Amino acid sequence: MDNKSYKKYSKKEFLKILENDGILFVKTNLGDKYIIKKNDIADFIMLESKRTGHKAEMYFFMPGIAKPVITTYGCFLNRANPIFREEIINRLVSLQTTNTKPKNVKIFDTNLFYKMVDNKEISNNISNFEQLYKKYSEI
């Protein structure tokens, strides 16, 4: 198992991503929890799979959507929201089948996120849900 740890986003970087790009909550069967940038999912799947010796089952959740939008076993998709799958599949397959290296991915600390919610620095209400997540919830 590779003990690589991920670099973390600052609060300022995270707030910009939360507003403009969208986030994913990640949970693994190994007890790890992360928050990543939505567009980093394919690279994260490959990095986390390698880090855990291809043993991690990953569950990716979007804010405001109860069910996982993607589940994996190692670096392979198990179940996927069809719209989100279409958006990520070319990058994921390229990472799986070529010598393309995944880009470095940063995470945001989940504990800090929940402290920010508790301190009302950010809201549980998703102001940009329509723009960033709605199309995935309609399936």
XYZ file of N, CA, C and O in Angstrom:
556
model
N 0.844 -1.178 0.000
C 0.000 0.000 0.000
C 0.885 1.237 0.000
O 1.828 1.340 0.753
N 0.571 2.186 -0.841
C 1.304 3.444 -0.944
C 0.765 4.397 0.118
O -0.433 4.619 0.190
N 1.623 4.942 0.929
C 1.178 5.827 2.003
C 1.134 7.290 1.584
O 1.210 8.173 2.423
N 1.023 7.557 0.307
C 0.950 8.916 -0.194
C -0.220 9.639 0.451
O -1.332 9.134 0.500
N 0.038 10.808 0.944
C -1.061 11.619 1.445
C -1.303 12.750 0.455
O -0.400 13.164 -0.270
N -2.507 13.204 0.419
C -2.890 14.241 -0.528
C -2.626 15.621 0.060
O -2.785 15.842 1.252
N -2.254 16.561 -0.805
C -2.172 17.959 -0.392
C -3.592 18.456 -0.200
O -4.528 17.924 -0.786
N -3.734 19.499 0.634
C -5.068 19.987 0.959
C -5.295 21.386 0.405
O -4.382 22.206 0.357
N -6.550 21.632 0.031
C -6.958 22.964 -0.383
C -7.040 23.868 0.838
O -7.424 23.433 1.924
N -6.726 25.131 0.637
C -6.955 26.129 1.682
C -8.450 26.434 1.705
O -9.194 26.073 0.780
N -8.902 27.104 2.754
C -10.310 27.495 2.842
C -10.702 28.356 1.643
O -11.759 28.170 1.043
N -9.836 29.287 1.301
C -10.118 30.205 0.195
C -10.258 29.444 -1.120
O -11.199 29.680 -1.888
N -9.341 28.523 -1.379
C -9.423 27.706 -2.592
C -10.705 26.872 -2.590
O -11.393 26.765 -3.603
N -11.008 26.278 -1.449
C -12.186 25.429 -1.335
C -13.469 26.215 -1.606
O -14.348 25.741 -2.322
N -13.580 27.402 -1.036
C -14.787 28.209 -1.224
C -14.992 28.558 -2.697
O -16.118 28.546 -3.198
N -13.909 28.816 -3.407
C -13.995 29.106 -4.839
C -14.473 27.857 -5.603
O -15.329 27.948 -6.477
N -13.916 26.701 -5.269
C -14.319 25.445 -5.910
C -15.778 25.133 -5.604
O -16.547 24.742 -6.490
N -16.174 25.318 -4.364
C -17.547 25.045 -3.938
C -18.535 25.877 -4.753
O -19.582 25.385 -5.168
N -18.193 27.095 -5.020
C -19.070 28.011 -5.752
C -19.042 27.798 -7.260
O -20.070 27.892 -7.926
N -17.861 27.486 -7.823
C -17.699 27.496 -9.278
C -17.587 26.130 -9.942
O -18.000 25.976 -11.089
N -16.994 25.164 -9.279
C -16.677 23.894 -9.928
C -17.485 22.715 -9.408
O -17.719 21.761 -10.135
N -17.842 22.745 -8.171
C -18.552 21.626 -7.561
C -17.613 20.670 -6.851
O -16.433 20.570 -7.183
N -18.155 19.992 -5.864
C -17.373 19.068 -5.040
C -18.026 17.698 -5.024
O -19.191 17.545 -5.404
N -17.261 16.726 -4.578
C -17.751 15.386 -4.321
C -17.306 14.969 -2.931
O -16.159 15.232 -2.539
N -18.187 14.339 -2.202
C -17.831 13.712 -0.943
C -17.456 12.275 -1.261
O -18.190 11.592 -1.970
N -16.324 11.836 -0.756
C -15.831 10.492 -1.035
C -15.754 9.720 0.273
O -15.242 10.220 1.271
N -16.265 8.492 0.226
C -16.175 7.580 1.367
C -15.639 6.268 0.822
O -16.020 5.839 -0.271
N -14.740 5.631 1.569
C -14.229 4.332 1.129
C -14.589 3.260 2.143
O -14.861 3.556 3.306
N -14.538 2.015 1.699
C -14.790 0.892 2.600
C -13.654 0.720 3.605
O -13.773 -0.046 4.548
N -12.554 1.449 3.420
C -11.422 1.379 4.340
C -11.498 2.452 5.427
O -10.587 2.600 6.229
N -12.596 3.209 5.431
C -12.821 4.212 6.467
C -12.308 5.601 6.145
O -12.401 6.493 6.981
N -11.795 5.800 4.943
C -11.300 7.125 4.563
C -12.442 7.987 4.055
O -13.377 7.491 3.423
N -12.352 9.292 4.327
C -13.338 10.258 3.842
C -12.580 11.454 3.281
O -11.618 11.923 3.891
N -13.044 11.921 2.138
C -12.409 13.044 1.468
C -13.471 13.945 0.859
O -14.605 13.517 0.633
N -13.075 15.149 0.539
C -13.858 16.028 -0.313
C -12.917 16.418 -1.448
O -11.796 16.880 -1.205
N -13.381 16.195 -2.683
C -12.550 16.498 -3.841
C -13.309 17.407 -4.798
O -14.536 17.526 -4.731
N -12.563 17.999 -5.702
C -13.140 18.794 -6.781
C -13.831 17.831 -7.747
O -13.273 16.797 -8.104
N -15.024 18.160 -8.174
C -15.826 17.277 -9.028
C -15.052 16.839 -10.273
O -15.095 15.679 -10.661
N -14.317 17.732 -10.881
C -13.610 17.423 -12.122
C -12.372 16.548 -11.914
O -11.776 16.099 -12.893
N -11.985 16.291 -10.681
C -10.798 15.474 -10.390
C -11.121 14.001 -10.182
O -10.241 13.213 -9.838
N -12.355 13.602 -10.386
C -12.772 12.254 -9.999
C -11.975 11.143 -10.678
O -11.540 10.204 -10.024
N -11.753 11.208 -11.986
C -11.037 10.122 -12.679
C -9.619 9.976 -12.136
O -9.154 8.863 -11.856
N -8.942 11.099 -11.958
C -7.580 11.057 -11.436
C -7.572 10.560 -9.991
O -6.719 9.763 -9.608
N -8.548 10.997 -9.196
C -8.633 10.549 -7.810
C -8.876 9.046 -7.734
O -8.272 8.354 -6.916
N -9.765 8.535 -8.578
C -10.042 7.094 -8.587
C -8.742 6.318 -8.803
O -8.458 5.342 -8.103
N -7.942 6.750 -9.755
C -6.692 6.048 -10.044
C -5.691 6.190 -8.894
O -5.058 5.205 -8.491
N -5.543 7.393 -8.368
C -4.589 7.619 -7.278
C -4.974 6.846 -6.021
O -4.127 6.205 -5.386
N -6.238 6.890 -5.654
C -6.690 6.219 -4.431
C -6.643 4.703 -4.600
O -6.298 3.978 -3.669
N -6.951 4.240 -5.788
C -6.858 2.810 -6.056
C -5.417 2.330 -5.888
O -5.153 1.322 -5.224
N -4.493 3.059 -6.468
C -3.081 2.689 -6.341
C -2.618 2.783 -4.880
O -1.941 1.899 -4.378
N -3.033 3.859 -4.200
C -2.617 4.080 -2.805
C -3.068 2.936 -1.909
O -2.376 2.559 -0.970
N -4.207 2.346 -2.209
C -4.767 1.304 -1.343
C -4.529 -0.101 -1.880
O -5.170 -1.052 -1.430
N -3.639 -0.239 -2.842
C -3.368 -1.555 -3.408
C -4.545 -2.114 -4.179
O -4.753 -3.323 -4.220
N -5.331 -1.241 -4.773
C -6.497 -1.595 -5.595
C -7.584 -2.314 -4.788
O -8.360 -3.088 -5.337
N -7.619 -2.074 -3.482
C -8.600 -2.742 -2.620
C -9.747 -1.841 -2.184
O -10.707 -2.329 -1.604
N -9.636 -0.554 -2.441
C -10.667 0.367 -1.951
C -11.908 0.337 -2.821
O -11.827 0.383 -4.043
N -13.033 0.244 -2.160
C -14.311 0.508 -2.803
C -14.621 1.961 -2.469
O -14.533 2.360 -1.311
N -14.921 2.740 -3.485
C -15.161 4.166 -3.286
C -16.600 4.516 -3.622
O -17.176 3.968 -4.557
N -17.136 5.436 -2.841
C -18.497 5.918 -3.012
C -18.426 7.434 -3.121
O -17.906 8.096 -2.214
N -18.931 7.991 -4.211
C -18.862 9.421 -4.478
C -20.261 10.012 -4.407
O -21.169 9.556 -5.103
N -20.422 11.015 -3.560
C -21.707 11.670 -3.346
C -21.611 13.138 -3.744
O -20.583 13.779 -3.513
N -22.695 13.651 -4.300
C -22.808 15.073 -4.607
C -23.701 15.726 -3.570
O -24.645 15.089 -3.088
N -23.435 16.978 -3.255
C -24.317 17.684 -2.327
C -25.753 17.684 -2.838
O -26.007 17.886 -4.024
N -26.687 17.407 -1.953
C -28.093 17.450 -2.301
C -28.619 16.215 -3.017
O -29.784 16.172 -3.399
N -27.781 15.197 -3.219
C -28.206 13.964 -3.882
C -27.901 12.812 -2.921
O -26.756 12.602 -2.545
N -28.942 12.084 -2.528
C -28.807 11.086 -1.459
C -27.978 9.869 -1.855
O -27.195 9.368 -1.053
N -28.139 9.382 -3.070
C -27.431 8.163 -3.490
C -26.076 8.514 -4.092
O -25.907 9.595 -4.653
N -25.124 7.578 -4.018
C -23.838 7.839 -4.673
C -24.027 8.018 -6.178
O -24.824 7.310 -6.790
N -23.277 8.952 -6.757
C -23.339 9.147 -8.203
C -22.367 8.217 -8.914
O -22.523 7.934 -10.099
N -21.365 7.743 -8.190
C -20.396 6.771 -8.717
C -19.994 5.860 -7.563
O -19.782 6.326 -6.451
N -19.882 4.563 -7.837
C -19.232 3.646 -6.906
C -18.188 2.886 -7.705
O -18.347 2.656 -8.907
N -17.106 2.525 -7.033
C -16.020 1.818 -7.713
C -15.573 0.623 -6.895
O -15.820 0.537 -5.688
N -14.887 -0.265 -7.572
C -14.080 -1.278 -6.903
C -12.701 -1.099 -7.491
O -12.511 -1.301 -8.691
N -11.748 -0.670 -6.661
C -10.438 -0.312 -7.186
C -10.621 0.818 -8.170
O -11.333 1.773 -7.902
N -10.016 0.679 -9.335
C -10.112 1.752 -10.331
C -11.227 1.522 -11.338
O -11.337 2.245 -12.328
N -12.091 0.543 -11.085
C -13.153 0.226 -12.034
C -14.510 0.694 -11.518
O -14.831 0.518 -10.341
N -15.304 1.254 -12.421
C -16.635 1.705 -12.041
C -17.511 0.503 -11.740
O -17.484 -0.494 -12.454
N -18.270 0.621 -10.681
C -19.241 -0.395 -10.313
C -20.618 0.081 -10.779
O -21.228 -0.530 -11.632
N -21.065 1.161 -10.219
C -22.321 1.799 -10.619
C -22.040 3.268 -10.869
O -21.220 3.873 -10.187
N -22.764 3.819 -11.834
C -22.512 5.216 -12.168
C -23.771 5.893 -12.686
O -24.528 5.307 -13.461
N -23.963 7.119 -12.261
C -24.972 7.974 -12.844
C -24.600 8.118 -14.320
O -23.462 8.459 -14.642
N -25.510 7.811 -15.246
C -25.140 7.783 -16.669
C -24.612 9.117 -17.213
O -23.703 9.126 -18.050
N -25.149 10.217 -16.743
C -24.666 11.522 -17.206
C -23.245 11.762 -16.708
O -22.359 12.165 -17.465
N -23.012 11.491 -15.434
C -21.675 11.715 -14.858
C -20.667 10.744 -15.478
O -19.526 11.112 -15.754
N -21.099 9.512 -15.713
C -20.228 8.522 -16.349
C -19.739 9.032 -17.704
O -18.568 8.942 -18.016
N -20.651 9.547 -18.503
C -20.277 10.070 -19.822
C -19.243 11.191 -19.704
O -18.370 11.316 -20.557
N -19.349 11.991 -18.673
C -18.431 13.119 -18.491
C -17.023 12.678 -18.093
O -16.060 13.360 -18.399
N -16.909 11.546 -17.424
C -15.591 11.154 -16.896
C -14.957 9.960 -17.590
O -13.766 9.719 -17.428
N -15.727 9.201 -18.361
C -15.254 7.902 -18.835
C -14.017 7.987 -19.735
O -13.113 7.158 -19.623
N -13.947 8.961 -20.627
C -12.785 9.050 -21.516
C -11.495 9.258 -20.731
O -10.482 8.606 -21.005
N -11.530 10.128 -19.745
C -10.336 10.366 -18.920
C -9.988 9.113 -18.112
O -8.826 8.717 -18.038
N -10.978 8.471 -17.517
C -10.727 7.290 -16.703
C -10.141 6.154 -17.539
O -9.153 5.533 -17.144
N -10.723 5.886 -18.688
C -10.215 4.816 -19.552
C -8.800 5.134 -20.024
O -7.938 4.247 -20.067
N -8.531 6.375 -20.349
C -7.185 6.774 -20.756
C -6.176 6.502 -19.634
O -5.085 5.982 -19.876
N -6.548 6.828 -18.411
C -5.660 6.582 -17.270
C -5.475 5.083 -17.021
O -4.407 4.639 -16.601
N -6.507 4.305 -17.281
C -6.447 2.863 -17.053
C -5.663 2.119 -18.134
O -5.052 1.096 -17.858
N -5.703 2.608 -19.360
C -5.198 1.806 -20.481
C -3.974 2.382 -21.193
O -3.483 1.760 -22.134
N -3.503 3.523 -20.778
C -2.314 4.108 -21.405
C -1.297 4.428 -20.320
O -1.539 4.206 -19.134
N -0.195 4.976 -20.724
C 0.834 5.383 -19.764
C 0.585 6.785 -19.216
O 1.462 7.356 -18.580
N -0.596 7.316 -19.457
C -0.952 8.633 -18.925
C -0.955 8.569 -17.403
O -1.571 7.672 -16.818
N -0.260 9.490 -16.795
C -0.207 9.543 -15.332
C -1.335 10.425 -14.809
O -1.641 11.467 -15.394
N -1.957 10.039 -13.712
C -2.982 10.909 -13.133
C -2.349 12.199 -12.608
O -1.221 12.195 -12.139
N -3.107 13.271 -12.740
C -2.614 14.541 -12.197
C -2.712 14.501 -10.676
O -3.489 13.725 -10.109
N -1.899 15.311 -10.035
C -1.973 15.409 -8.581
C -3.317 16.011 -8.197
O -3.762 16.982 -8.790
N -3.935 15.417 -7.229
C -5.251 15.845 -6.773
C -5.107 16.356 -5.349
O -4.403 15.761 -4.538
N -5.800 17.449 -5.070
C -5.844 17.963 -3.712
C -7.200 17.614 -3.103
O -8.172 17.379 -3.821
N -7.248 17.585 -1.790
C -8.497 17.296 -1.073
C -8.797 18.461 -0.128
O -7.941 19.317 0.113
N -10.001 18.459 0.415
C -10.341 19.398 1.472
C -10.673 18.592 2.708
O -11.335 17.557 2.625
N -10.209 19.045 3.828
C -10.381 18.359 5.102
C -11.864 18.282 5.476
O -12.532 19.306 5.595
N -12.378 17.080 5.646
C -13.802 16.904 5.961
C -14.156 17.482 7.329
O -15.234 18.056 7.496
N -13.266 17.350 8.307
C -13.542 17.911 9.634
C -13.666 19.424 9.563
O -14.543 20.017 10.199
N -12.772 20.067 8.807
C -12.827 21.507 8.652
C -14.111 21.917 7.932
O -14.742 22.911 8.289
N -14.524 21.133 6.958
C -15.773 21.419 6.252
C -16.943 21.459 7.235
O -17.742 22.403 7.231
N -17.067 20.441 8.089
C -18.192 20.394 9.023
C -18.090 21.491 10.084
O -19.111 22.011 10.536
N -16.889 21.884 10.452
C -16.729 23.034 11.363
C -17.208 24.310 10.684
O -17.838 25.162 11.314
N -16.906 24.447 9.398
C -17.347 25.632 8.653
C -18.876 25.669 8.569
O -19.475 26.728 8.674
N -19.511 24.520 8.401
C -20.980 24.453 8.383
C -21.511 24.835 9.762
O -22.429 25.658 9.876
N -20.936 24.249 10.827
C -21.373 24.549 12.194
C -21.210 26.029 12.526
O -22.049 26.615 13.217
N -20.129 26.636 12.045
C -19.843 28.051 12.316
C -20.561 28.978 11.337
O -20.334 30.187 11.352
N -21.367 28.397 10.458
C -22.133 29.137 9.452
C -21.253 29.935 8.493
O -21.660 30.960 7.960
N -20.020 29.446 8.280
C -19.153 30.044 7.262
C -19.619 29.627 5.874
O -19.413 30.340 4.895
N -20.225 28.448 5.810
C -20.869 27.981 4.589
C -22.222 27.411 4.980
O -22.436 27.037 6.131
N -23.099 27.335 4.013
C -24.464 26.905 4.282
C -24.683 25.480 3.801
O -24.047 25.032 2.847
N -25.594 24.786 4.458
C -26.019 23.475 3.974
C -26.872 23.614 2.722
O -27.034 22.677 1.965
N -27.458 24.795 2.533
C -28.226 25.056 1.320
C -27.249 25.288 0.176
O -26.294 26.042 0.307
N -27.501 24.663 -0.950
C -26.581 24.740 -2.079
C -27.097 25.803 -3.038
O -28.036 25.555 -3.807
N -26.495 26.973 -2.997
C -26.995 28.092 -3.797
C -26.860 27.834 -5.296
O -27.649 28.325 -6.081
N -25.898 27.054 -5.694
C -25.660 26.811 -7.120
C -26.016 25.379 -7.527
O -25.479 24.858 -8.493
N -26.955 24.756 -6.804
C -27.358 23.379 -7.090
C -27.808 23.221 -8.539
O -27.420 22.281 -9.219
N -28.642 24.146 -9.018
C -29.172 24.064 -10.391
C -28.038 23.988 -11.408
O -28.072 23.178 -12.326
N -27.039 24.788 -11.222
C -25.931 24.887 -12.175
C -24.985 23.689 -12.092
O -24.554 23.164 -13.114
N -24.649 23.239 -10.886
C -23.592 22.245 -10.719
C -24.064 20.803 -10.551
O -23.318 19.879 -10.867
N -25.274 20.592 -10.045
C -25.659 19.229 -9.663
C -27.031 18.762 -10.172
O -27.274 17.556 -10.203
N -27.923 19.657 -10.531
C -29.320 19.286 -10.823
C -29.423 18.198 -11.897
O -30.196 17.255 -11.750
N -28.657 18.294 -12.959
C -28.803 17.320 -14.056
C -28.520 15.881 -13.601
O -29.021 14.936 -14.172
N -27.729 15.726 -12.536
C -27.420 14.389 -12.023
C -28.537 13.856 -11.129
O -28.644 12.658 -10.922
N -29.351 14.746 -10.584
C -30.403 14.344 -9.647
C -31.677 13.935 -10.357
O -32.564 13.347 -9.750
N -31.783 14.205 -11.635
C -33.022 13.953 -12.374
C -33.116 12.547 -12.930
O -34.011 12.240 -13.683
N -32.174 11.694 -12.584
C -32.168 10.331 -13.120
C -32.625 9.352 -12.078
O -32.352 9.424 -10.952
